[in-house]
Amino acid sequence: MIFEPELMTFADGRQVTAENWADRRKEIIDILSHEEYGYTPAAPAKVTGTVVSTEKKMCAGHAVLEKTEITFDTPSGPFTFPILYFRPNDGGKHPLLVQICFRNSIYDSYWSPEEIIDRGYALAGFCYTDVTGDNGDFESGIAALYPRDEKTGWGKIGMWAFAASRVIDYLAEKPEIDKDNIGVCGHSRLGKTALWCGAQDERIKFILSNCSGCSGAAYERAKHEGGETIADITGKFPFWFCGNYLKYAEKPEARPFDQHFLIAASAPRYVSVNSASLDNWADQYGEQLSVIAASPVWELLTGTGYNGVKRRAKVGERFLSGNLSYSLRDGVHFFSRNDWNTWMDFIGKHI
Ligand code: GCU
């Protein structure tokens, strides 16, 4: 299979090697920043958290729920947003999983805190619209606080990804957190966000995109029946991206990247791409193809990339043995327990 553009050569034609991969990764992040998601501002010097309420007997008494407000400085003053943090209370160190959520609720159907705690993780989540609205209003939340260039300034995906990194700033140094084993995940638009967050933030070891689709995991140049196009996504959600991305609505083949670049930018860390069998809009096979296309980077750096099939995956197949994985769950567009368990099974192999 031939994927374009070629991942394993620099823009100037040099071959990618293990020695120069760090430079190629920077080049890829620069391309994606300039052409798709916009540039992310520098991280703030300091991030603080204030616990505003505590519930002790969560998850059968195995975790404390700390509702916390995260605060940091921006060019226009401090910004604060709430997180839900389930802190295991057994006195040990735990890997941390951060979910970028659609809702600010412990009853969110897209997660199951007790099951995650029982598998030995600490869990944090925040609602994306508490960071900035999911709309074209760049005067809301964090969007209002940073200057933004129309063509190359960050879109909303970039802002939500930035917030996930600020959650990690606050939690990584806590005594109960094993900061060498941090994961970030999200579903759909927030799966795109998780991939962009993981691509940029090297503290994140495990990245899960669930049903992330167009402009997320899905390789666009081989668009499949019913799959969302760049024209569709930029028509409806232009504010997720930088201004430059909009020009590709009419000429997607002109992009100097495809979505395998996004996945590869997290190498040699661990990426898990999950799709759902009835989610054609997210283009399941396109998502698998990006994994196949990104695999050579892992093979070069670690000897083990994606170990699954190249033909279209069958429903229920999970290919978790490599450092880059793909799984196809039965069902519709949803972030299910099955998806969480697939991710935790994958992580468990690499901790
Ligand atoms: C829309 C959009 C997708 C996105 C999805 C979601 O369907 O077209 O790109 O992933 O919303 O976030 O649920």
Coordinates of C-alpha atoms and ligand atoms in Angstrom, one line a residue:
M1 CA 0.0 0.0 0.0
I2 CA 1.3 3.5 -0.8
F3 CA 0.2 6.3 1.3
E4 CA 0.7 10.0 0.5
P5 CA 2.4 12.2 1.4
E6 CA 5.4 10.0 2.3
L7 CA 5.8 9.9 6.0
M8 CA 9.4 8.6 6.1
T9 CA 11.0 11.4 4.1
F10 CA 11.4 15.0 5.2
A11 CA 9.8 17.8 3.1
D12 CA 13.3 18.4 1.6
G13 CA 13.6 14.7 0.5
R14 CA 15.9 13.5 3.2
Q15 CA 15.2 9.9 4.5
V16 CA 13.9 9.6 8.1
T17 CA 16.1 7.6 10.4
A18 CA 15.9 6.8 14.1
E19 CA 18.5 9.6 14.7
N20 CA 16.6 12.3 13.0
W21 CA 13.1 11.3 13.9
A22 CA 12.8 14.1 16.5
D23 CA 13.4 16.6 13.8
R24 CA 10.9 15.0 11.5
R25 CA 8.3 14.9 14.3
K26 CA 8.8 18.6 14.8
E27 CA 8.4 19.2 11.1
I28 CA 5.1 17.2 11.1
I29 CA 3.8 19.1 14.1
D30 CA 4.6 22.3 12.3
I31 CA 2.8 21.2 9.1
L32 CA -0.3 20.2 11.1
S33 CA -0.2 23.4 13.1
H34 CA 0.2 25.6 10.1
E35 CA -2.3 23.8 7.9
E36 CA -4.9 22.0 10.1
Y37 CA -5.2 22.7 13.8
G38 CA -3.4 26.0 14.2
Y39 CA -0.4 26.8 16.4
T40 CA -0.7 26.1 20.1
P41 CA 0.6 28.9 22.5
A42 CA 3.4 28.2 25.0
A43 CA 2.4 26.4 28.1
P44 CA 1.9 28.6 31.1
A45 CA 4.7 28.7 33.7
K46 CA 2.5 27.6 36.5
V47 CA -0.7 25.7 36.9
T48 CA -2.6 25.4 40.2
G49 CA -5.5 23.3 41.3
T50 CA -8.0 24.2 44.1
V51 CA -10.1 21.3 45.4
V52 CA -13.6 22.8 45.8
S53 CA -15.4 19.6 47.1
T54 CA -14.5 16.1 48.2
E55 CA -16.6 13.0 48.2
K56 CA -14.8 10.2 50.0
K57 CA -16.8 7.0 49.4
M58 CA -16.7 6.8 45.6
C59 CA -16.2 3.6 43.6
A60 CA -17.0 1.3 46.5
G61 CA -14.7 3.3 48.8
H62 CA -11.7 2.9 46.5
A63 CA -11.5 6.5 45.3
V64 CA -12.0 10.0 46.5
L65 CA -13.8 12.4 44.0
E66 CA -12.0 15.7 44.1
K67 CA -13.9 18.4 42.2
T68 CA -11.1 20.8 41.4
E69 CA -10.6 24.1 39.6
I70 CA -7.5 24.4 37.5
T71 CA -6.1 27.9 37.1
F72 CA -3.2 29.3 35.0
D73 CA -2.1 32.6 33.6
T74 CA -2.8 33.7 30.0
P75 CA -1.7 36.8 28.2
S76 CA -5.0 38.4 29.3
G77 CA -5.2 37.3 32.9
P78 CA -5.9 34.0 34.7
F79 CA -8.2 31.3 33.3
T80 CA -10.0 28.7 35.4
F81 CA -11.9 25.5 34.5
P82 CA -13.3 22.6 36.5
I83 CA -12.2 19.0 36.5
L84 CA -13.5 15.8 38.1
Y85 CA -10.7 13.9 39.6
F86 CA -11.1 10.3 41.0
R87 CA -8.1 9.8 43.2
P88 CA -7.4 6.2 44.3
N89 CA -7.0 6.1 48.0
D90 CA -4.9 3.0 48.6
G91 CA -1.7 5.0 49.1
G92 CA 0.0 3.6 46.0
K93 CA 1.1 5.2 42.7
H94 CA -1.3 4.9 39.8
P95 CA -1.2 5.5 36.1
L96 CA -3.4 8.5 35.2
L97 CA -6.1 8.5 32.5
V98 CA -7.4 11.9 31.3
Q99 CA -10.6 12.0 29.4
I100 CA -11.7 15.1 27.4
C101 CA -15.4 14.8 28.0
F102 CA -18.7 16.1 26.4
R103 CA -20.2 16.6 29.9
N104 CA -19.2 17.7 33.3
S105 CA -20.8 14.8 35.2
I106 CA -19.7 11.7 37.1
Y107 CA -22.7 10.0 35.4
D108 CA -21.4 10.6 31.9
S109 CA -22.4 7.5 29.8
Y110 CA -19.0 7.8 28.1
W111 CA -17.0 6.7 31.1
S112 CA -17.3 4.2 33.9
P113 CA -15.1 5.5 36.8
E114 CA -15.6 2.5 39.1
E115 CA -14.4 0.0 36.5
I116 CA -11.4 2.2 35.6
I117 CA -10.5 2.7 39.3
D118 CA -10.8 -1.1 39.8
R119 CA -8.3 -1.7 37.0
G120 CA -5.8 0.4 39.0
Y121 CA -5.9 3.8 37.3
A122 CA -6.5 7.3 38.6
L123 CA -9.1 9.1 36.4
A124 CA -9.6 12.8 35.5
G125 CA -12.1 14.4 33.2
F126 CA -13.2 17.8 32.1
C127 CA -16.0 19.1 29.9
Y128 CA -14.7 20.6 26.7
T129 CA -17.2 23.5 26.7
D130 CA -16.0 24.6 30.1
V131 CA -12.8 25.5 28.3
T132 CA -14.3 27.3 25.3
G133 CA -17.7 26.9 23.5
D134 CA -18.1 24.4 20.6
N135 CA -18.9 27.1 18.2
G136 CA -17.5 30.0 16.2
D137 CA -17.4 32.4 19.1
F138 CA -13.8 33.2 19.8
E139 CA -14.7 35.5 22.6
S140 CA -15.8 32.6 24.9
G141 CA -13.6 31.0 27.5
I142 CA -9.9 30.5 26.8
A143 CA -10.4 31.6 23.2
A144 CA -10.9 35.2 24.3
L145 CA -7.6 35.3 26.3
Y146 CA -5.0 34.6 23.6
P147 CA -4.3 36.5 20.4
R148 CA -5.3 34.5 17.3
D149 CA -4.1 34.8 13.8
E150 CA -7.0 34.0 11.3
K151 CA -5.0 31.7 9.1
T152 CA -2.7 29.9 11.5
G153 CA -4.1 30.5 15.0
W154 CA -5.4 27.6 17.0
G155 CA -8.9 26.4 16.4
K156 CA -11.1 24.9 19.1
I157 CA -9.6 21.4 18.9
G158 CA -6.2 23.0 19.7
M159 CA -7.7 24.8 22.7
W160 CA -9.4 21.7 24.1
A161 CA -6.1 19.8 23.6
F162 CA -4.2 22.5 25.5
A163 CA -6.6 22.3 28.4
A164 CA -5.9 18.5 28.7
S165 CA -2.2 19.2 29.0
R166 CA -3.0 21.7 31.8
V167 CA -4.8 19.0 33.7
I168 CA -1.6 16.9 33.4
D169 CA 0.5 19.9 34.6
Y170 CA -1.6 19.9 37.8
L171 CA -1.9 16.1 38.4
A172 CA 1.4 14.7 37.2
E173 CA 3.3 15.8 40.3
K174 CA 0.8 14.4 42.8
P175 CA 2.2 11.6 45.0
E176 CA -0.5 9.1 43.9
I177 CA 0.3 9.6 40.2
D178 CA 2.8 7.5 38.2
K179 CA 3.8 10.3 35.8
D180 CA 5.6 7.9 33.5
N181 CA 2.2 6.3 32.6
I182 CA -0.2 9.0 31.6
G183 CA -2.9 8.5 29.0
V184 CA -5.3 10.9 27.3
C185 CA -8.5 9.9 25.5
G186 CA -11.5 11.2 23.8
H187 CA -14.4 10.3 21.5
S188 CA -15.3 11.7 18.1
R189 CA -14.4 15.5 17.9
L190 CA -12.7 14.9 21.3
G191 CA -10.9 11.8 19.8
K192 CA -9.4 14.2 17.2
T193 CA -8.5 16.4 20.2
A194 CA -6.9 13.5 22.1
L195 CA -4.7 12.7 19.1
W196 CA -3.6 16.3 18.7
C197 CA -2.9 16.6 22.4
G198 CA -0.8 13.4 22.4
A199 CA 1.0 14.4 19.3
Q200 CA 2.3 17.6 21.0
D201 CA 2.7 16.6 24.6
E202 CA 5.4 14.1 25.1
R203 CA 4.6 13.4 28.7
I204 CA 1.6 11.5 27.5
K205 CA 2.5 7.8 27.0
F206 CA -0.9 6.4 25.9
I207 CA -3.2 8.0 23.4
L208 CA -6.7 6.7 22.6
S209 CA -8.8 8.1 19.8
N210 CA -12.3 6.6 19.7
C211 CA -14.4 7.0 16.6
S212 CA -12.4 10.2 15.8
G213 CA -13.0 10.0 12.0
C214 CA -12.4 12.9 9.6
S215 CA -9.5 15.1 10.6
G216 CA -8.9 12.7 13.4
A217 CA -7.6 9.2 12.7
A218 CA -9.1 8.7 9.3
Y219 CA -6.8 8.7 6.3
E220 CA -8.5 11.0 3.9
R221 CA -7.0 10.1 0.5
A222 CA -8.9 6.8 0.5
K223 CA -12.3 8.1 1.6
H224 CA -14.8 5.3 1.9
E225 CA -18.5 5.1 1.2
G226 CA -20.5 7.4 3.6
G227 CA -17.4 8.9 5.2
E228 CA -17.3 12.5 6.2
T229 CA -15.2 14.7 3.8
I230 CA -13.0 17.8 4.5
A231 CA -15.7 19.8 2.7
D232 CA -18.3 18.4 5.1
I233 CA -16.3 19.1 8.3
T234 CA -15.0 22.5 7.3
G235 CA -18.5 23.5 6.1
K236 CA -20.1 22.8 9.5
F237 CA -17.3 23.1 12.0
P238 CA -14.7 25.6 10.5
F239 CA -13.9 26.8 14.0
W240 CA -12.4 23.5 15.1
F241 CA -9.4 24.3 12.8
C242 CA -7.1 27.1 11.7
G243 CA -8.2 29.3 8.8
N244 CA -5.7 27.6 6.5
Y245 CA -7.5 24.3 6.7
L246 CA -10.6 25.6 5.0
K247 CA -8.9 26.0 1.7
Y248 CA -8.6 22.2 1.5
A249 CA -12.4 21.7 1.3
E250 CA -12.3 22.0 -2.5
K251 CA -8.8 20.5 -3.0
P252 CA -8.1 17.9 -0.3
E253 CA -5.4 16.3 -2.5
A254 CA -3.3 19.5 -2.1
R255 CA -2.7 18.9 1.6
P256 CA 1.0 18.4 2.4
F257 CA -0.1 15.8 5.0
D258 CA -2.7 13.2 5.7
Q259 CA -4.0 12.0 9.0
H260 CA -1.3 9.3 9.4
F261 CA 1.0 12.2 10.1
L262 CA -1.1 13.0 13.2
I263 CA -0.8 9.5 14.5
A264 CA 2.9 9.3 13.7
A265 CA 3.6 12.4 15.7
S266 CA 3.1 10.5 18.9
A267 CA 5.7 7.8 18.0
P268 CA 7.4 6.0 19.7
R269 CA 4.7 6.4 22.4
Y270 CA 1.6 4.2 22.4
V271 CA -1.5 4.9 20.2
S272 CA -4.7 3.0 20.2
V273 CA -7.3 3.8 17.5
N274 CA -10.8 2.4 18.0
S275 CA -13.7 2.4 15.5
A276 CA -17.3 1.2 15.7
S277 CA -18.7 -1.1 13.0
L278 CA -21.8 1.1 12.3
D279 CA -19.9 4.4 12.3
N280 CA -19.4 4.9 8.6
W281 CA -19.3 8.6 9.0
A282 CA -16.0 8.2 10.8
D283 CA -14.7 6.0 8.0
Q284 CA -13.6 2.9 10.0
Y285 CA -11.3 1.5 7.3
G286 CA -9.8 5.0 6.8
E287 CA -8.9 5.0 10.5
Q288 CA -7.3 1.6 10.2
L289 CA -5.4 2.7 7.1
S290 CA -3.8 5.6 9.0
V291 CA -2.6 3.1 11.6
I292 CA -1.1 1.0 8.8
A293 CA 0.4 4.1 7.2
A294 CA 2.0 5.4 10.5
S295 CA 3.4 2.0 11.5
P296 CA 6.8 2.3 9.7
V297 CA 7.8 5.0 12.3
W298 CA 7.2 2.6 15.2
E299 CA 8.9 -0.2 13.3
L300 CA 12.0 2.0 12.8
L301 CA 12.1 3.3 16.3
T302 CA 10.9 0.3 18.4
G303 CA 10.9 -2.7 16.1
T304 CA 7.2 -3.1 16.6
G305 CA 4.5 -1.1 15.0
Y306 CA 0.9 -2.2 14.1
N307 CA 0.7 -6.0 14.2
G308 CA -2.7 -6.4 12.7
V309 CA -4.2 -7.2 9.3
K310 CA -4.0 -4.9 6.3
R311 CA -7.4 -6.0 4.9
R312 CA -10.4 -4.3 6.4
A313 CA -10.8 -5.5 10.0
K314 CA -13.8 -7.7 10.8
V315 CA -16.2 -6.7 13.5
G316 CA -14.8 -7.5 16.9
E317 CA -11.2 -7.8 15.8
R318 CA -8.7 -6.1 18.1
F319 CA -5.0 -5.9 17.2
L320 CA -3.4 -4.9 20.5
S321 CA 0.0 -6.7 20.4
G322 CA 2.1 -3.9 18.8
N323 CA 3.0 -0.5 20.0
L324 CA 0.3 1.0 17.8
S325 CA -3.1 -0.7 17.8
Y326 CA -6.4 -0.8 15.9
S327 CA -9.7 -2.2 17.1
L328 CA -13.2 -2.5 15.5
R329 CA -16.0 -2.8 18.0
D330 CA -19.5 -3.8 17.2
G331 CA -22.1 -1.0 17.3
V332 CA -22.7 2.7 16.7
H333 CA -20.8 5.9 17.2
F334 CA -20.4 5.9 21.0
F335 CA -17.6 5.7 23.7
S336 CA -18.5 2.4 25.3
R337 CA -17.2 0.3 28.2
N338 CA -15.9 -2.0 25.5
D339 CA -13.7 0.9 24.1
W340 CA -12.4 1.7 27.5
N341 CA -11.5 -1.9 28.2
T342 CA -9.8 -2.3 24.9
W343 CA -7.7 0.7 25.7
M344 CA -6.9 -0.5 29.2
D345 CA -6.0 -3.9 27.8
F346 CA -3.6 -2.2 25.4
I347 CA -2.1 0.0 28.1
G348 CA -1.7 -3.0 30.4
K349 CA 0.7 -4.6 27.9
H350 CA 3.0 -1.6 28.0
I351 CA 3.1 -0.5 31.7
Ligands
GCU1 C1 -20.0 15.4 13.7 C2 -18.8 15.6 12.9 C3 -17.7 14.6 13.2 C4 -17.5 14.5 14.7 C5 -18.8 14.2 15.4 C6 -18.7 14.2 16.9 O1 -20.6 14.2 13.2 O2 -19.1 15.7 11.6 O3 -16.5 15.0 12.6 O4 -16.5 13.6 15.0 O5 -19.7 15.2 15.1 O6 -17.9 14.9 17.5 O7 -19.6 13.6 17.5

